Amino acid sequence: MAPKKYQTHHGMHDLLPEELSKWQKLESVIHEVAKRHHFQEIRTPILEPTELIARGIGQLTDIVSKEMFSFERGDDHYVLRPEGTAPVARAYVQHNLHQKGGSQKLYYMGPFFRAERPQKGRQRQFHQFGAELIGSPDPMADIEIISFMMEIYDAIGLTDTSLKLNSVGNPESRKNYKQALQDHFRPHLHNMSEVSQHRFETNPMRILDSKEKEDQEFIEGAPIMTDYLTPESQAHFDKVRRYLDQLNIPYELDSRLVRGLDYYTETAFELISDQIGSQDALGGGGRYDLLIEEVGGPATPAVGFACGIERLFLAAESANIEFDAASPLDVYIVTRGDNAREWALSNLETFRQNNLRTTMNFDGKSMKAQMKDADRHSARFCIIVGDDELNADQFTLRNMADSAEQQLTFDQLIKAITSDR
Ligand code: HAM
């Protein structure tokens, strides 16, 4: 019996070379925009303590209650990180970054894991880029975060998006609002979905997030968070709106916007695309002024965002945005005979030192097969080498675009290729 073939897990994907050229391009845009905004990169482990994630994101959220990939080893409880904010908060506390003085501006990208039901735009392993500005309560920090996020989409030409904005207030605002929501839903509870009945007790704000049909009519008439903001929360929100206007960043107020993570306070936002199906959030974020303290640090206000990379590519594809194609090969060395192969092996470095992308054939194929291989890799030039060429220091340089051939010495050959760029 032939050995079994294996497949990736459901909702997890290989990224093959053809696809990765656009990932690399996007990553370089993210690094570039981060530099312009003076954010510094942080990389945290893929595995985090389960308790950190449960505490940070909230025990009752979907992510923690249903979607964690977790396991135990000895006394340690590990979870594959489902998001980046709690890990960055942990790192901030663990390394006493507050002692560095001033706010910390950190950004990251990488794989994240949630055991959700896979569909278009929703994987179990997905990738995010994100940023966290830790240490400032100022609404201007919210703007720095939102403008960082928007600039990445601008830089790749993805402008057909909408920014939804809301405030979830401070704890006092939320307490008042929860009360108002419970008063509103209580008389209708028996007609509402089971999930919402459960959320009524645990977190009535999440009822607003419900996609269940039977809940919609009651959600429509529900009170609005921003009517319950304390004067401080209202002032913060007003400033965020005013600064967004000043920076000409368009947004829409969305009083129903509640995010799926429990740590938010004050500003909450999402960037939406109507081109990518039902999973339409390209990214989201907001303020989380209590999280750092919650995970053992000093009381420290913070704000951040994260965006899904796969969803960005879905939106880019529907907007026909081209990312640079894979970089072509400059030189393919076609060899005849063993001496030529050895010569090629020891001279690859000379080409590469001249900044030429160069390869040879590593499976000892015929010359014809090597020419075909060169074609397949879109080589700009082939160099044909055999014993005669080596003895005479005269090589055939073939321009693959027009098949023109020249006889050149080794030095001339390098010059000809480098000057043809
Ligand atoms: P989030 O809204 O859970 O926020 O995720 C941010 C983005 O990650 C989503 O808008 C979506 O584009 C992408 N995403 C999430 N789950 C999946 C999935 N299963 N498949 C594909 N893409 C997905 C956060 O993660 C917060 N940490 C954002 C933040 C940073 N808040 C403050 N700072």
Coordinates of C-alpha atoms and ligand atoms in Angstrom, one line a residue:
M1 CA 0.0 0.0 0.0
A2 CA 1.3 3.4 -0.9
P3 CA 2.1 5.7 2.1
K4 CA -0.6 8.0 3.1
K5 CA -0.5 11.6 1.8
Y6 CA -1.0 14.3 4.3
Q7 CA -2.9 17.6 4.1
T8 CA -2.8 20.8 6.1
H9 CA -5.4 21.1 8.8
H10 CA -8.8 22.6 7.9
G11 CA -8.5 26.4 7.7
M12 CA -4.7 26.3 7.5
H13 CA -2.8 27.1 4.4
D14 CA 0.6 26.7 2.8
L15 CA 1.9 29.9 1.2
L16 CA 3.7 28.9 -1.9
P17 CA 6.5 30.9 -3.6
E18 CA 4.2 32.5 -6.3
E19 CA 2.0 33.9 -3.6
L20 CA 4.7 35.0 -1.3
S21 CA 6.1 37.7 -3.5
K22 CA 3.1 39.8 -2.8
W23 CA 3.3 39.0 0.9
Q24 CA 6.9 40.2 0.9
K25 CA 5.9 43.4 -0.9
L26 CA 3.1 44.1 1.6
E27 CA 5.5 43.4 4.5
S28 CA 8.0 45.9 3.1
V29 CA 5.2 48.5 2.8
I30 CA 4.2 47.8 6.5
H31 CA 7.9 48.2 7.6
E32 CA 8.2 51.4 5.6
V33 CA 5.0 53.0 7.0
A34 CA 6.0 51.9 10.5
K35 CA 9.3 53.7 10.1
R36 CA 7.6 56.9 8.9
H37 CA 5.4 56.8 12.0
H38 CA 8.4 55.8 14.2
F39 CA 6.9 52.6 15.5
Q40 CA 9.3 49.8 16.4
E41 CA 8.9 46.2 15.7
I42 CA 8.2 43.7 18.5
R43 CA 8.1 39.9 18.1
T44 CA 6.5 37.8 20.8
P45 CA 6.2 33.9 21.0
I46 CA 3.6 32.0 19.1
L47 CA 2.7 30.2 22.3
E48 CA 1.5 32.2 25.3
P49 CA 0.2 31.3 28.8
T50 CA -3.5 30.4 28.5
E51 CA -4.3 32.4 31.6
L52 CA -2.8 35.6 30.1
I53 CA -5.0 35.3 27.0
A54 CA -8.2 34.3 29.0
R55 CA -7.6 37.3 31.4
G56 CA -6.6 39.7 28.7
I57 CA -9.3 39.0 26.1
G58 CA -12.0 38.0 28.5
Q59 CA -13.2 34.5 29.7
L60 CA -16.6 35.0 28.1
T61 CA -15.6 36.1 24.6
D62 CA -16.0 33.6 21.7
I63 CA -12.3 33.5 21.3
V64 CA -11.5 32.3 24.8
S65 CA -14.6 30.2 25.3
K66 CA -14.7 28.4 22.0
E67 CA -11.8 29.2 19.7
M68 CA -8.5 28.5 21.5
F69 CA -5.9 26.0 20.4
S70 CA -4.5 25.1 23.7
F71 CA -2.6 22.2 25.3
E72 CA -0.8 21.3 28.5
R73 CA 2.7 20.1 29.1
G74 CA 3.6 19.4 32.7
D75 CA 2.3 22.2 34.8
D76 CA 2.3 24.7 31.9
H77 CA -0.8 25.7 29.9
Y78 CA 0.0 26.8 26.4
V79 CA -2.2 28.5 23.9
L80 CA -1.5 29.4 20.3
R81 CA -1.9 33.2 20.3
P82 CA -5.3 34.2 18.9
E83 CA -4.3 37.9 18.7
G84 CA -1.4 40.2 19.5
T85 CA -2.5 42.8 22.0
A86 CA -2.5 40.7 25.2
P87 CA 1.0 39.3 24.2
V88 CA 2.3 42.8 23.6
A89 CA 0.8 44.0 26.9
R90 CA 2.5 41.0 28.6
A91 CA 5.9 41.9 27.1
Y92 CA 5.4 45.5 28.1
V93 CA 4.9 44.4 31.7
Q94 CA 7.5 41.6 31.7
H95 CA 10.3 43.9 30.4
N96 CA 9.2 47.0 32.4
L97 CA 9.0 49.0 29.2
H98 CA 7.2 51.8 31.1
Q99 CA 10.6 52.5 32.7
K100 CA 11.9 53.6 29.3
G101 CA 9.9 56.7 29.8
G102 CA 7.3 58.1 27.4
S103 CA 4.9 56.1 25.3
Q104 CA 6.0 52.9 23.5
K105 CA 5.0 52.7 19.8
L106 CA 5.2 49.0 18.8
Y107 CA 4.1 47.1 15.7
Y108 CA 4.1 43.5 14.7
M109 CA 3.0 41.0 12.1
G110 CA 2.7 37.2 12.0
P111 CA 0.5 34.2 12.3
F112 CA -2.4 34.0 14.7
F113 CA -4.8 31.1 15.5
R114 CA -8.5 30.8 16.2
A115 CA -10.5 27.6 15.9
E116 CA -13.3 29.2 14.0
R117 CA -15.4 27.6 11.3
P118 CA -13.3 28.3 8.1
Q119 CA -14.9 30.2 5.3
K120 CA -13.9 32.9 2.8
G121 CA -11.8 35.4 4.7
R122 CA -11.8 33.3 7.8
Q123 CA -9.0 30.8 8.6
R124 CA -7.8 28.9 11.6
Q125 CA -4.3 30.1 11.0
F126 CA -4.4 33.7 9.7
H127 CA -2.0 36.6 9.7
Q128 CA -2.2 40.0 11.1
F129 CA -0.2 43.2 11.2
G130 CA -0.9 45.5 14.0
A131 CA 0.4 48.3 16.2
E132 CA 0.0 49.3 19.8
L133 CA 0.7 52.8 21.3
I134 CA 1.1 52.2 25.0
G135 CA 1.3 54.9 27.6
S136 CA -0.8 57.8 26.4
P137 CA -4.4 58.6 27.3
D138 CA -4.5 61.4 24.7
P139 CA -7.1 61.2 21.9
M140 CA -4.2 62.2 19.6
A141 CA -2.7 58.7 20.2
D142 CA -5.9 57.2 18.9
I143 CA -5.4 59.2 15.7
E144 CA -1.8 58.2 15.4
I145 CA -3.0 54.6 15.5
I146 CA -5.8 55.1 13.0
S147 CA -3.7 57.0 10.6
F148 CA -1.0 54.3 10.7
M149 CA -3.6 51.8 9.8
M150 CA -5.1 53.9 7.0
E151 CA -1.7 54.8 5.5
I152 CA -1.0 51.1 4.8
Y153 CA -4.1 50.7 2.8
D154 CA -3.4 54.1 1.0
A155 CA 0.2 52.9 0.2
I156 CA -1.1 49.8 -1.6
G157 CA -3.9 51.8 -3.3
L158 CA -6.8 50.2 -1.4
T159 CA -9.0 53.1 -0.8
D160 CA -12.5 51.7 -1.3
T161 CA -13.0 51.0 2.5
S162 CA -15.0 52.5 5.3
L163 CA -13.9 53.4 8.7
K164 CA -16.6 52.8 11.4
L165 CA -16.2 54.5 14.7
N166 CA -17.8 54.2 18.1
S167 CA -17.1 54.8 21.7
V168 CA -17.6 52.0 24.3
G169 CA -16.9 54.5 27.0
N170 CA -15.1 54.1 30.3
P171 CA -16.3 51.5 32.9
E172 CA -18.8 53.9 34.4
S173 CA -20.3 54.8 31.0
R174 CA -20.6 51.1 30.3
K175 CA -22.2 50.3 33.6
N176 CA -25.0 52.8 32.8
Y177 CA -25.3 51.5 29.3
K178 CA -25.5 47.8 30.4
Q179 CA -28.3 48.7 32.7
A180 CA -30.2 50.5 29.9
L181 CA -29.7 47.5 27.5
Q182 CA -30.9 45.0 30.1
D183 CA -34.0 47.2 30.7
H184 CA -34.6 47.3 27.0
F185 CA -34.1 43.6 26.2
R186 CA -35.7 42.1 29.4
P187 CA -39.3 42.1 28.2
H188 CA -38.4 40.5 24.9
L189 CA -35.9 38.0 26.1
H190 CA -38.2 34.9 25.7
N191 CA -38.4 35.7 22.0
M192 CA -34.7 36.1 21.5
S193 CA -32.0 33.6 20.5
E194 CA -30.4 31.3 23.0
V195 CA -27.0 33.0 22.6
S196 CA -28.5 36.4 23.3
Q197 CA -30.3 35.1 26.4
H198 CA -27.0 33.9 27.6
R199 CA -25.3 37.2 26.8
F200 CA -28.0 39.1 28.5
E201 CA -26.5 38.0 31.8
T202 CA -22.9 37.8 30.9
N203 CA -22.3 40.7 28.5
P204 CA -25.5 42.4 27.2
M205 CA -23.4 44.6 24.8
R206 CA -22.5 41.5 22.8
I207 CA -26.2 41.0 22.0
L208 CA -25.7 44.0 19.6
D209 CA -23.2 41.8 17.7
S210 CA -25.8 39.0 17.2
K211 CA -26.4 37.8 13.7
E212 CA -29.4 35.7 14.7
K213 CA -32.6 36.6 12.7
E214 CA -35.0 36.6 15.7
D215 CA -32.8 39.2 17.6
Q216 CA -32.7 41.8 14.9
E217 CA -36.0 43.6 15.6
F218 CA -35.1 44.1 19.2
I219 CA -31.5 45.2 18.4
E220 CA -32.9 47.8 16.1
G221 CA -34.7 49.7 18.8
A222 CA -32.0 49.2 21.5
P223 CA -30.5 52.2 23.3
I224 CA -27.2 53.7 21.9
M225 CA -23.9 53.5 23.8
T226 CA -22.9 57.1 23.0
D227 CA -26.1 58.4 24.8
Y228 CA -24.7 57.0 28.0
L229 CA -21.1 58.3 27.9
T230 CA -19.9 60.1 31.0
P231 CA -18.7 63.7 30.3
E232 CA -15.0 62.5 30.2
S233 CA -15.7 59.7 27.7
Q234 CA -17.8 62.1 25.6
A235 CA -15.0 64.7 25.6
H236 CA -12.5 62.0 24.5
F237 CA -14.8 60.8 21.7
D238 CA -15.5 64.4 20.5
K239 CA -11.7 65.1 20.3
V240 CA -11.1 61.8 18.3
R241 CA -13.8 62.9 15.9
R242 CA -12.5 66.4 15.6
Y243 CA -9.0 65.3 14.9
L244 CA -10.1 62.8 12.3
D245 CA -11.9 65.6 10.5
Q246 CA -8.8 67.8 10.8
L247 CA -6.7 65.0 9.1
N248 CA -9.4 64.5 6.5
I249 CA -9.8 60.8 7.5
P250 CA -13.4 60.0 6.6
Y251 CA -15.4 57.8 9.0
E252 CA -18.9 56.8 9.8
L253 CA -20.4 56.6 13.3
D254 CA -21.6 53.2 14.1
S255 CA -23.3 53.0 17.4
R256 CA -23.7 49.2 17.1
L257 CA -20.0 48.6 16.8
V258 CA -18.9 46.4 19.7
R259 CA -15.7 44.5 19.3
G260 CA -15.3 40.8 20.1
L261 CA -12.7 41.3 22.7
D262 CA -13.5 42.5 26.3
Y263 CA -10.5 44.8 26.9
Y264 CA -11.8 47.9 25.0
T265 CA -12.5 51.2 26.6
E266 CA -13.5 54.5 24.9
T267 CA -12.7 54.5 21.2
A268 CA -13.5 51.4 19.1
F269 CA -13.2 51.2 15.3
E270 CA -13.3 48.9 12.4
L271 CA -12.2 49.2 8.8
I272 CA -14.7 47.6 6.5
S273 CA -14.7 46.5 2.9
D274 CA -17.9 45.6 1.0
Q275 CA -15.9 43.7 -1.6
I276 CA -14.9 40.6 0.4
G277 CA -18.1 38.9 1.5
S278 CA -19.6 38.4 4.9
Q279 CA -16.2 38.5 6.8
D280 CA -16.0 42.2 5.9
A281 CA -13.7 43.6 8.6
L282 CA -10.3 44.3 7.2
G283 CA -9.1 45.4 10.6
G284 CA -10.1 46.8 13.9
G285 CA -9.0 48.2 17.2
G286 CA -9.4 50.8 19.8
R287 CA -8.4 51.9 23.3
Y288 CA -7.7 49.4 26.1
D289 CA -6.9 51.6 29.1
L290 CA -7.3 48.8 31.7
L291 CA -5.5 45.9 30.1
I292 CA -2.0 46.5 31.2
E293 CA -3.1 46.7 34.8
E294 CA -5.3 43.6 34.3
V295 CA -2.2 41.6 33.3
G296 CA -0.1 42.8 36.3
G297 CA 1.4 46.1 35.1
P298 CA 1.0 49.7 36.3
A299 CA -2.1 51.5 35.3
T300 CA -1.3 52.4 31.7
P301 CA -3.6 53.7 28.9
A302 CA -3.1 52.3 25.5
V303 CA -4.6 52.1 22.0
G304 CA -4.0 49.8 19.0
F305 CA -5.2 48.1 15.9
A306 CA -4.8 44.9 14.0
C307 CA -5.7 43.9 10.4
G308 CA -6.0 40.6 8.6
I309 CA -3.5 40.1 5.9
E310 CA -5.5 37.5 4.0
R311 CA -8.5 39.8 4.0
L312 CA -6.3 42.6 2.7
F313 CA -5.3 40.5 -0.2
L314 CA -9.0 39.5 -0.9
A315 CA -9.9 43.2 -1.1
A316 CA -6.8 44.0 -3.2
E317 CA -7.7 41.3 -5.6
S318 CA -11.3 42.5 -6.1
A319 CA -9.9 46.0 -6.6
N320 CA -7.5 44.6 -9.2
I321 CA -4.5 45.9 -7.3
E322 CA -1.3 44.4 -8.6
F323 CA 1.6 43.6 -6.3
D324 CA 5.0 43.5 -8.0
A325 CA 5.5 40.1 -9.7
A326 CA 8.2 37.8 -8.4
S327 CA 11.7 39.2 -9.2
P328 CA 13.0 37.6 -12.4
L329 CA 16.1 35.6 -12.6
D330 CA 19.1 37.5 -14.2
V331 CA 21.3 34.6 -15.2
Y332 CA 20.9 30.9 -15.7
I333 CA 24.2 29.1 -16.3
V334 CA 23.7 26.2 -18.8
T335 CA 26.5 23.7 -18.7
R336 CA 27.8 20.9 -20.9
G337 CA 29.9 18.3 -19.1
D338 CA 31.3 17.9 -15.6
N339 CA 34.1 20.5 -15.9
A340 CA 31.6 23.2 -16.8
R341 CA 29.3 22.2 -13.9
E342 CA 32.2 22.5 -11.5
W343 CA 33.2 25.8 -13.0
A344 CA 29.6 27.1 -12.7
L345 CA 29.4 26.0 -9.1
S346 CA 32.5 27.9 -8.2
N347 CA 31.6 31.0 -10.2
L348 CA 28.0 31.5 -9.1
E349 CA 29.3 33.6 -6.3
T350 CA 31.0 36.1 -8.7
F351 CA 27.6 36.7 -10.4
R352 CA 25.8 37.0 -7.0
Q353 CA 28.4 39.5 -5.7
N354 CA 27.6 41.6 -8.7
N355 CA 24.0 41.6 -7.4
L356 CA 22.8 39.3 -10.2
R357 CA 20.1 36.8 -9.4
T358 CA 21.8 33.7 -10.6
T359 CA 21.3 29.9 -10.7
M360 CA 22.4 26.8 -12.5
N361 CA 20.9 23.4 -13.0
F362 CA 21.4 21.2 -9.9
D363 CA 20.0 17.9 -11.3
G364 CA 22.5 17.3 -14.1
K365 CA 19.9 17.6 -16.9
S366 CA 20.6 17.8 -20.7
M367 CA 21.3 21.2 -22.3
K368 CA 17.9 21.3 -23.8
A369 CA 16.2 20.7 -20.5
Q370 CA 18.4 23.4 -18.9
M371 CA 17.3 25.9 -21.6
K372 CA 13.7 25.0 -20.9
D373 CA 14.3 25.4 -17.1
A374 CA 15.8 28.8 -17.7
D375 CA 12.7 29.8 -19.7
R376 CA 10.4 28.6 -17.0
H377 CA 12.2 30.8 -14.5
S378 CA 12.0 33.8 -16.9
A379 CA 15.8 34.2 -16.9
R380 CA 16.9 37.4 -18.6
F381 CA 20.2 35.7 -19.8
C382 CA 21.6 32.3 -20.3
I383 CA 25.3 31.6 -20.3
I384 CA 26.4 28.5 -22.2
V385 CA 29.5 26.8 -20.9
G386 CA 31.4 23.7 -22.0
D387 CA 35.0 22.6 -22.2
D388 CA 35.7 24.7 -25.4
E389 CA 34.4 27.8 -23.8
L390 CA 36.4 27.3 -20.7
N391 CA 39.6 26.7 -22.6
A392 CA 39.2 29.8 -24.8
D393 CA 37.6 32.1 -22.1
Q394 CA 34.8 32.7 -24.7
F395 CA 31.3 32.2 -23.4
T396 CA 28.0 32.4 -25.3
L397 CA 25.7 34.9 -23.7
R398 CA 22.1 34.5 -24.9
N399 CA 19.5 37.2 -24.4
M400 CA 16.4 35.2 -23.7
A401 CA 14.0 38.0 -24.8
D402 CA 15.2 38.1 -28.4
S403 CA 17.5 35.0 -28.6
A404 CA 20.4 37.2 -29.7
E405 CA 23.8 35.6 -28.9
Q406 CA 27.2 37.1 -28.3
Q407 CA 30.7 35.6 -27.7
L408 CA 32.3 37.2 -24.7
T409 CA 35.1 36.7 -22.2
F410 CA 34.1 36.2 -18.6
D411 CA 34.8 39.9 -17.6
Q412 CA 32.9 41.2 -20.6
L413 CA 30.0 38.9 -19.9
I414 CA 29.5 40.3 -16.3
K415 CA 29.7 43.9 -17.6
A416 CA 27.2 43.2 -20.4
I417 CA 24.7 41.7 -18.0
T418 CA 25.0 44.3 -15.3
S419 CA 24.8 47.2 -17.8
D420 CA 21.6 45.8 -19.3
R421 CA 19.5 46.3 -16.2
Ligands
HAM1 P1 -9.8 41.4 15.8 O1 -10.9 42.3 15.3 O2 -10.1 40.2 16.6 O3 -8.9 42.4 16.7 O4 -8.9 41.0 14.6 C1 -8.4 42.0 13.7 C2 -8.5 41.5 12.3 O5 -7.8 40.3 12.1 C3 -9.9 41.3 11.8 O6 -10.5 42.5 11.4 C4 -9.7 40.4 10.6 O7 -9.3 41.1 9.5 C5 -8.5 39.5 11.1 N1 -9.0 38.2 11.5 C6 -9.4 37.9 12.8 N2 -9.8 36.6 12.8 C7 -9.6 36.1 11.6 C8 -9.7 34.8 11.0 N3 -10.2 33.8 11.8 N4 -9.4 34.6 9.7 C9 -8.9 35.7 9.0 N5 -8.7 36.9 9.5 C10 -9.0 37.1 10.8 C11 -7.7 42.0 17.3 O8 -7.1 41.0 17.1 C12 -7.2 43.0 18.2 N6 -5.9 42.5 18.8 C13 -6.9 44.4 17.5 C14 -6.3 45.4 18.4 C15 -5.0 45.7 18.5 N7 -7.0 46.1 19.3 C16 -6.2 46.9 20.0 N8 -5.0 46.7 19.5

